[in-house]
mmCIF file of C-alpha atoms and ligand atoms in Angstrom:
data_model
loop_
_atom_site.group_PDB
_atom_site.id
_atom_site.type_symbol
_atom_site.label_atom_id
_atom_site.label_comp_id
_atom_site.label_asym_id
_atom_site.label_seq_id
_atom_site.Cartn_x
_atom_site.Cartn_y
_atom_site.Cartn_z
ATOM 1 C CA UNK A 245 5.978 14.761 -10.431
ATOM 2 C CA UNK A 246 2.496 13.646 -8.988
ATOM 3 C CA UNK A 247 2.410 9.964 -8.591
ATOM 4 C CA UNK A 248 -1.275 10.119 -7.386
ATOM 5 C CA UNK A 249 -3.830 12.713 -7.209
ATOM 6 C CA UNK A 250 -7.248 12.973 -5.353
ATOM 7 C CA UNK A 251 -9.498 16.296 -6.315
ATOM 8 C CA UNK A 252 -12.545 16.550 -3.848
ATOM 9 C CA UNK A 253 -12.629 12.940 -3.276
ATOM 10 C CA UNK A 254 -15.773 11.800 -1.740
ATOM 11 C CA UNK A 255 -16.662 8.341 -0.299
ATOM 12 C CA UNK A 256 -19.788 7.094 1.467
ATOM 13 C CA UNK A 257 -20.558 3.962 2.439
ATOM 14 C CA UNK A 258 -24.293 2.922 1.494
ATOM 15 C CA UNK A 259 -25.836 -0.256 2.261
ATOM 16 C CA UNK A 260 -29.551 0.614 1.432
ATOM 17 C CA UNK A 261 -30.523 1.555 4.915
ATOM 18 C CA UNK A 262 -27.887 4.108 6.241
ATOM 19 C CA UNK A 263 -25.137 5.877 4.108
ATOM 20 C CA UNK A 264 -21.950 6.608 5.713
ATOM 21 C CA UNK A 265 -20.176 9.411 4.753
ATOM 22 C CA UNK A 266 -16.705 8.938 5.253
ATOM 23 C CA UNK A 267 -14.190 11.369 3.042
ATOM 24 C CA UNK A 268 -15.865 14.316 2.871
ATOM 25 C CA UNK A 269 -13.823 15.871 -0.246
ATOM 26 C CA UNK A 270 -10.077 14.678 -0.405
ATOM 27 C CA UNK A 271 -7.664 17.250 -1.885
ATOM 28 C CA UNK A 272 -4.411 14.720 -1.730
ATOM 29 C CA UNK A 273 -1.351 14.193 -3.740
ATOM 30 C CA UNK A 274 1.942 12.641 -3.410
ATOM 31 C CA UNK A 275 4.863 13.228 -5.121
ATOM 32 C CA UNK A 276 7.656 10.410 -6.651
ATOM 33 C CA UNK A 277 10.034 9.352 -4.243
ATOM 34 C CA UNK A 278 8.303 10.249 -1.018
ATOM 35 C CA UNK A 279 7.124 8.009 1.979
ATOM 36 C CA UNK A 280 4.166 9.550 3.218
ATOM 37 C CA UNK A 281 2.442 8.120 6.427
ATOM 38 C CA UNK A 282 -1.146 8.993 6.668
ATOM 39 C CA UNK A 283 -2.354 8.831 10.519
ATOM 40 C CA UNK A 284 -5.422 9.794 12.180
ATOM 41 C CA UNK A 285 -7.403 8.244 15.007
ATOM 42 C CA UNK A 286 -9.450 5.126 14.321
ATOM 43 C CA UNK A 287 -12.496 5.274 11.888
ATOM 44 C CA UNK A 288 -10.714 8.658 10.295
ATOM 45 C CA UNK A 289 -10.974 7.250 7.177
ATOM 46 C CA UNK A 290 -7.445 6.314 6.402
ATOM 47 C CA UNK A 291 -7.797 3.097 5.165
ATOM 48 C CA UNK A 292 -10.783 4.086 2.759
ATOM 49 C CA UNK A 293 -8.895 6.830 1.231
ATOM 50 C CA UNK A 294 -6.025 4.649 0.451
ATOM 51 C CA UNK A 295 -8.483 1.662 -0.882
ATOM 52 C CA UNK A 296 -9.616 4.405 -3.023
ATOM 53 C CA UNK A 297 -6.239 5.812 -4.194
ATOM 54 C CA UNK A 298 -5.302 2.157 -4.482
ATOM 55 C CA UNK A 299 -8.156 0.815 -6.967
ATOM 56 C CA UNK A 300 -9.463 -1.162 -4.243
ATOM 57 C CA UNK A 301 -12.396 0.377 -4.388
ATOM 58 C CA UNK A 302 -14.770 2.875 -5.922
ATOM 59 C CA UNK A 303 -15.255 7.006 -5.091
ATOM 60 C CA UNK A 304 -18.833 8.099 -4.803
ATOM 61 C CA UNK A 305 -17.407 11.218 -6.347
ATOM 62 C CA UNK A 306 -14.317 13.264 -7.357
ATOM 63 C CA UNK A 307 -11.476 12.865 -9.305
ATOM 64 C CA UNK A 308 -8.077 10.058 -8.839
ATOM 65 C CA UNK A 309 -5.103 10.615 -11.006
ATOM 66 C CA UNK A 310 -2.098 7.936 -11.313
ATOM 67 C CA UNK A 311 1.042 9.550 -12.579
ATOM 68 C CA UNK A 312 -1.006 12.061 -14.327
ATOM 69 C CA UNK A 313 -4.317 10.043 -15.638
ATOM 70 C CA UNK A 314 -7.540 9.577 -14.971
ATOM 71 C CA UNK A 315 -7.996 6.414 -13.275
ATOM 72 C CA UNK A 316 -12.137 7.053 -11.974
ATOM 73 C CA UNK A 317 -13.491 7.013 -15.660
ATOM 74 C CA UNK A 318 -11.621 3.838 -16.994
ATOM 75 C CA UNK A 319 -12.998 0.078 -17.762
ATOM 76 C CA UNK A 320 -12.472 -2.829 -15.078
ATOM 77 C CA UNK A 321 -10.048 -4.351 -17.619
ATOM 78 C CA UNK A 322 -7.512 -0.895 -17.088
ATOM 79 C CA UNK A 323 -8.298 -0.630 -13.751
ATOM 80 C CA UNK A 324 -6.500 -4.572 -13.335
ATOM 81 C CA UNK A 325 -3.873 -3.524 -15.205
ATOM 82 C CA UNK A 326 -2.847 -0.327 -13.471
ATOM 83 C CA UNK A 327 -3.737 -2.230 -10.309
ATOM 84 C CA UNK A 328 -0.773 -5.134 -11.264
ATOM 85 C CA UNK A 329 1.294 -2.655 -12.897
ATOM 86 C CA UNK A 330 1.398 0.439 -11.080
ATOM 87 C CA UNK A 331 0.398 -0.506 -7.565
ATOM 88 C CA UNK A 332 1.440 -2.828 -4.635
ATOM 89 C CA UNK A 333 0.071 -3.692 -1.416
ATOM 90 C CA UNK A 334 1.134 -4.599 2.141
ATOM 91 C CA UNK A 335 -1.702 -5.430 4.476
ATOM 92 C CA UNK A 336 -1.703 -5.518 8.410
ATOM 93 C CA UNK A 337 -2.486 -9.124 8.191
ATOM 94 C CA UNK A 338 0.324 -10.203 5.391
ATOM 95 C CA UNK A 339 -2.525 -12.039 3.297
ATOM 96 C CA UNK A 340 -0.118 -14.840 1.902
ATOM 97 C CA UNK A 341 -0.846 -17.708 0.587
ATOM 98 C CA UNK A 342 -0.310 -20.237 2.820
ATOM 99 C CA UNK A 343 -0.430 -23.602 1.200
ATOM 100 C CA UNK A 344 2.921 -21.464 -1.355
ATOM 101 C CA UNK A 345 6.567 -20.957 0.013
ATOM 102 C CA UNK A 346 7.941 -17.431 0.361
ATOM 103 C CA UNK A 347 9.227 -17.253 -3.481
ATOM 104 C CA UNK A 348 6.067 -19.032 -4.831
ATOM 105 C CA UNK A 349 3.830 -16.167 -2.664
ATOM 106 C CA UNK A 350 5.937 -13.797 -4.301
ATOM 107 C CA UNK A 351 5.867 -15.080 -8.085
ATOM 108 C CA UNK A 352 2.447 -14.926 -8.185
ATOM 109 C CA UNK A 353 1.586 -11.471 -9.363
ATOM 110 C CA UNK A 354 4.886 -11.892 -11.620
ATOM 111 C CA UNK A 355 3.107 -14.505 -12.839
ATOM 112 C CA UNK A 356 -0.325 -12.975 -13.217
ATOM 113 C CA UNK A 357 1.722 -10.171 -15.419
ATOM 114 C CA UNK A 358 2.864 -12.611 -17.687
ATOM 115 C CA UNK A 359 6.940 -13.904 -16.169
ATOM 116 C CA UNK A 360 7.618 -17.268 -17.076
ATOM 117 C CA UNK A 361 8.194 -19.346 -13.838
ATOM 118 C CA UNK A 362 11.620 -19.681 -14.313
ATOM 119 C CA UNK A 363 12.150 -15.341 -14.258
ATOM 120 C CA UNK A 364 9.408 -14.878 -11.942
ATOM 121 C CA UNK A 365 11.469 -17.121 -9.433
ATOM 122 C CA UNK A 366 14.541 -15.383 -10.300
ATOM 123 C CA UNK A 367 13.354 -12.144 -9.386
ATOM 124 C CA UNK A 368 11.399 -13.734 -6.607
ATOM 125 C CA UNK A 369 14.341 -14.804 -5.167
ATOM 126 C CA UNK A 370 16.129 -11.319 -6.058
ATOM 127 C CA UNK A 371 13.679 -9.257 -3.544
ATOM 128 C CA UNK A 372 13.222 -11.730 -1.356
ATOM 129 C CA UNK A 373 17.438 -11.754 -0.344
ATOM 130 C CA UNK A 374 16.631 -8.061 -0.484
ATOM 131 C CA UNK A 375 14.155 -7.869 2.609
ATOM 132 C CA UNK A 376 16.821 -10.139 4.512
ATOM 133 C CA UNK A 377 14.593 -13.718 3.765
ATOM 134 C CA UNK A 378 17.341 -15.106 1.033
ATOM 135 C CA UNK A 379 17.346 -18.273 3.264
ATOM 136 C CA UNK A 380 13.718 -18.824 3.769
ATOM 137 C CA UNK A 381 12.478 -18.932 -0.059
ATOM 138 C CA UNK A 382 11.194 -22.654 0.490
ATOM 139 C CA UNK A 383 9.130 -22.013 3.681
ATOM 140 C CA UNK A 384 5.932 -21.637 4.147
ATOM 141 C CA UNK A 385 3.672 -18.693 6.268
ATOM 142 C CA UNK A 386 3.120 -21.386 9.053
ATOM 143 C CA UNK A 387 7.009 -21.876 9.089
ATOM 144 C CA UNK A 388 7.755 -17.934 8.975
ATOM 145 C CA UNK A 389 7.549 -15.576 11.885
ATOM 146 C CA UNK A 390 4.743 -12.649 11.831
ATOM 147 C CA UNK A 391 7.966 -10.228 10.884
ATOM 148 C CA UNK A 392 9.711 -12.598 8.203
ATOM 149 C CA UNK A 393 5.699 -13.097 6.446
ATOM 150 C CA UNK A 394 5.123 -9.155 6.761
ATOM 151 C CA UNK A 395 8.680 -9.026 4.761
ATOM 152 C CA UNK A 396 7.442 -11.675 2.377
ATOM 153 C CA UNK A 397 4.408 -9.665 1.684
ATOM 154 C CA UNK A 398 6.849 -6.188 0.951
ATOM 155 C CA UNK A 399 8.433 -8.214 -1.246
ATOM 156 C CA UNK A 400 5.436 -9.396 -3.043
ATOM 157 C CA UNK A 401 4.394 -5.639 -3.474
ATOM 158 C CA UNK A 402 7.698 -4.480 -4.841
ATOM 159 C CA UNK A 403 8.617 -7.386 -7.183
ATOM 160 C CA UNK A 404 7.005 -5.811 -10.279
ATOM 161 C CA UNK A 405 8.746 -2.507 -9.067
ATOM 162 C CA UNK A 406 5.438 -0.444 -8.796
ATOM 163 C CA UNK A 407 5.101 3.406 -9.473
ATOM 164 C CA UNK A 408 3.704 3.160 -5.922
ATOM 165 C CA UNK A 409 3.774 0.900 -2.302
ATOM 166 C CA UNK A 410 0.964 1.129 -0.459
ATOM 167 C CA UNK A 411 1.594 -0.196 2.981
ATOM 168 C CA UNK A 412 -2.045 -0.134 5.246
ATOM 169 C CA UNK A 413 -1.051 -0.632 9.388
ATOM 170 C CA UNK A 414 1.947 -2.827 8.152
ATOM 171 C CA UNK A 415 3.399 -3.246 11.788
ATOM 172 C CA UNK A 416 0.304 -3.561 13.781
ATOM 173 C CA UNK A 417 0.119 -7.047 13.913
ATOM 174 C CA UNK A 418 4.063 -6.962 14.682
ATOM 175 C CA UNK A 419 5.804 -7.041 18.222
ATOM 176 C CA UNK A 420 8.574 -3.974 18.437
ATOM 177 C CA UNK A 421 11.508 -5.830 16.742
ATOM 178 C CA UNK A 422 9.258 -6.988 14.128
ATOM 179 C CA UNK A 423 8.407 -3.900 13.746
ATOM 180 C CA UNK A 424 11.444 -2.415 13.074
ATOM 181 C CA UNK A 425 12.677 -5.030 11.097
ATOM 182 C CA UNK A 426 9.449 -4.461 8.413
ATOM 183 C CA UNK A 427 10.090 -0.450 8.597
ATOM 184 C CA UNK A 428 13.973 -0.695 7.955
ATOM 185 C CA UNK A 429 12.866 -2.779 4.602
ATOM 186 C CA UNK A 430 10.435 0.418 4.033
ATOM 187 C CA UNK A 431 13.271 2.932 4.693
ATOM 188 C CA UNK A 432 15.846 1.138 2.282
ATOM 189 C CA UNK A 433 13.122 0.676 -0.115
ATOM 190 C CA UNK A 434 12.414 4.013 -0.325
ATOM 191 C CA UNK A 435 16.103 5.433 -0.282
ATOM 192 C CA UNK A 436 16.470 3.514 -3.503
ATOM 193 C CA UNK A 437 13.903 5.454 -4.952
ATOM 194 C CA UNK A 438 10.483 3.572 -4.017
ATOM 195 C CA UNK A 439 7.350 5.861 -3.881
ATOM 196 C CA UNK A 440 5.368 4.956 -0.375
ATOM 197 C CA UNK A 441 2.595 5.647 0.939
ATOM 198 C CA UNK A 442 2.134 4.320 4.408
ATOM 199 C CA UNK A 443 -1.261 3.884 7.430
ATOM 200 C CA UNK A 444 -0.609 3.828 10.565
ATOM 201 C CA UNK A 445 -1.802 4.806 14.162
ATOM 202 C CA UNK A 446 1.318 4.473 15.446
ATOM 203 C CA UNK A 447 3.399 7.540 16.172
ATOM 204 C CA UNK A 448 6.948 5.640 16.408
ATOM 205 C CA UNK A 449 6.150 4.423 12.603
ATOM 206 C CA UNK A 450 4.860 7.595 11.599
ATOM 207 C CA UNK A 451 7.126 9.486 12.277
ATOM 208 C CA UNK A 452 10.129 7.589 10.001
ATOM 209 C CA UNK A 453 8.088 8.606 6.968
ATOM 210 C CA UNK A 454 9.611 12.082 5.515
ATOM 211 C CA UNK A 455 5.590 13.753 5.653
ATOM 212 C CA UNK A 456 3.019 12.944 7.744
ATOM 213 C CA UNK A 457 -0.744 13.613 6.515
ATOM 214 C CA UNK A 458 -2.942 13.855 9.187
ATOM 215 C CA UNK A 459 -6.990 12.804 8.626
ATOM 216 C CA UNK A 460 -10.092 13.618 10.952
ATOM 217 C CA UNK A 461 -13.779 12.378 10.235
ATOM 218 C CA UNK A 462 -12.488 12.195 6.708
ATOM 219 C CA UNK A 463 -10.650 15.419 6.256
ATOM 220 C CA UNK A 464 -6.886 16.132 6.070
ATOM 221 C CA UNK A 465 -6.132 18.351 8.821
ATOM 222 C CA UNK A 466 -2.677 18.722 8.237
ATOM 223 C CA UNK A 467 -0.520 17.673 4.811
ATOM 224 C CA UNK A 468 2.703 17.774 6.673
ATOM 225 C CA UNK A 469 5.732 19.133 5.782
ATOM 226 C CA UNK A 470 3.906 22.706 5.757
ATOM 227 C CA UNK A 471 2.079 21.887 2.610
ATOM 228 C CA UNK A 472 -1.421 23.384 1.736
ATOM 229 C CA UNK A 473 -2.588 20.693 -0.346
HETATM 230 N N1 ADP B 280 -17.514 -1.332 3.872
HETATM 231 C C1 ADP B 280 -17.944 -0.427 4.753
HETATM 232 N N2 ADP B 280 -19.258 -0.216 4.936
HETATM 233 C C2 ADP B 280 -19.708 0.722 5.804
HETATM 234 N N3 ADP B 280 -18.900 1.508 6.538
HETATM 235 C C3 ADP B 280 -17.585 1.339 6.408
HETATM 236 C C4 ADP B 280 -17.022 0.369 5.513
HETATM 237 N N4 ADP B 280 -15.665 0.444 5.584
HETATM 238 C C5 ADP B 280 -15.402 1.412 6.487
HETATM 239 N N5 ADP B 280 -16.543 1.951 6.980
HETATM 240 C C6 ADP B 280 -16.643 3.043 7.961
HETATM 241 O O1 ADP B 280 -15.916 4.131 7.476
HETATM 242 C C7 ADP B 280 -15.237 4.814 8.514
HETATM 243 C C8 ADP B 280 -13.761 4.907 8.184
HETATM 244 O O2 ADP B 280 -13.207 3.585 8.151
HETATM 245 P P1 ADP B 280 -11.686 3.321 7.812
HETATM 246 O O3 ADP B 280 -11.328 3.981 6.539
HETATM 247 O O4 ADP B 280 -11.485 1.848 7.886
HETATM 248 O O5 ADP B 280 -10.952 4.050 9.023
HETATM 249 P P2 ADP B 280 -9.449 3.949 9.566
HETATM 250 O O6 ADP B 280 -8.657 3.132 8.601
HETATM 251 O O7 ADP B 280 -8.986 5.359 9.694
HETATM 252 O O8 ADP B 280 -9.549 3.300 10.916
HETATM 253 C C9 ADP B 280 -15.548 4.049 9.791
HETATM 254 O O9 ADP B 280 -16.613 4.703 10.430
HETATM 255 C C10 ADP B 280 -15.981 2.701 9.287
HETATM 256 O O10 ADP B 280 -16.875 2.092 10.171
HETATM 257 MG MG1 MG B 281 -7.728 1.284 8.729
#
């Protein structure tokens, strides 16, 4: 089954003076269960088309489906829930909280969906022994290396067990260990069923996904895995 669908996506960027034109007609989908890494050289696009896959953002034109509907031509109110529900996020810079500890970062979209405190820190906790932090749930960011908050972040994104992770440059703000420590969470994560979608630049990262899209001045030059569209 489709877990997402683009049909001629198109995305410019216009800010009154000069429009951008940046995915020139995205024909994209991903099935459930797979880890996809889009790559691509810099400015390609790839973050855009996942911002726009993601709910992140808006198309100019074309069609996005999530698990079969229509997610261009809904309200803002269905585009928050699908966006809590459906979808989580990893971002090269971790975006945590940093006044919250590691459970309390990753309670709050539990919260947000409605978990009372005392089952949004249980399952907190739950995901946050299974990306290897069980002992850090009381620290902070500041007390956390750039590896241990990147794994406090997949945590975060996986809690409310989305229909899809979306993971943009996750390890490029990570040394080589760090690394490897954030993309073993993303293997086991997806081995236990986890639909992921995954930018990155680097070929070492790419490669551990099972298909690798490639993108050029916004168009997919190759779907990987010998597929046409
Ligand atoms: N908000 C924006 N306004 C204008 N141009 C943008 C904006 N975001 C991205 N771009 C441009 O779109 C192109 C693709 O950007 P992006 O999707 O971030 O590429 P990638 O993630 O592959 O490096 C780049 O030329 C970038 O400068
Ligand atoms: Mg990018």
């Amino acid at each position: 089954m489709k877990v997402v669908e683009t049909k001629n996506l198109v995305k410019n960027y216009d800010n009154g003076e000069v429009i951008t034109k940046v995915l020139h007609g995205i024909d994209f989908s991903v099935d459930e269960g797979e880890f996809v890494a889009i790559m691509g050289p810099s400015g390609s696009g790839k973050s855009t088309l996942m911002y726009q896959m993601g709910l992140i953002d808006e198309p100019t034109s074309g069609e996005i489906f999530i698990e079969g509907k229509d997610v261009v031509n809904i309200d803002v109110h269905e585009r928050q829930q699908i966006r809590l529900k459906e979808l989580g996020f990893v971002f090269q810079d971790y975006a945590l909280i940093p006044e919250l500890t590691a459970a309390e970062n990753v309670m709050v979209p539990l919260i947000m969906m409605g978990y009372s405190k005392e089952k949004a820190h249980d399952i907190a906790q739950k995901f946050l022994e299974k990306v290897g932090l069980g002992h850090r749930l009381n620290n902070t960011p500041s007390q956390l290396s750039g590896g241990e908050q990147q794994r406090v972040s997949v945590a975060r994104a996986v809690a409310n067990e989305p229909t899809i992770l979306m993971a943009d440059e996750p390890t490029a703000s990570l040394d080589t260990n760090m690394s490897e420590q954030v993309m073993d969470v993303l293997k086991d994560l997806n081995k236990a069923g986890q639909t992921i979608i995954m930018v990155t630049h680097e070929d070492i990262y790419g490669k551990m996904a099972q298909r690798v899209v490639r993108l050029r001045d916004g168009n997919i030059e190759d779907y990987g895995n010998g597929k046409k569209k």
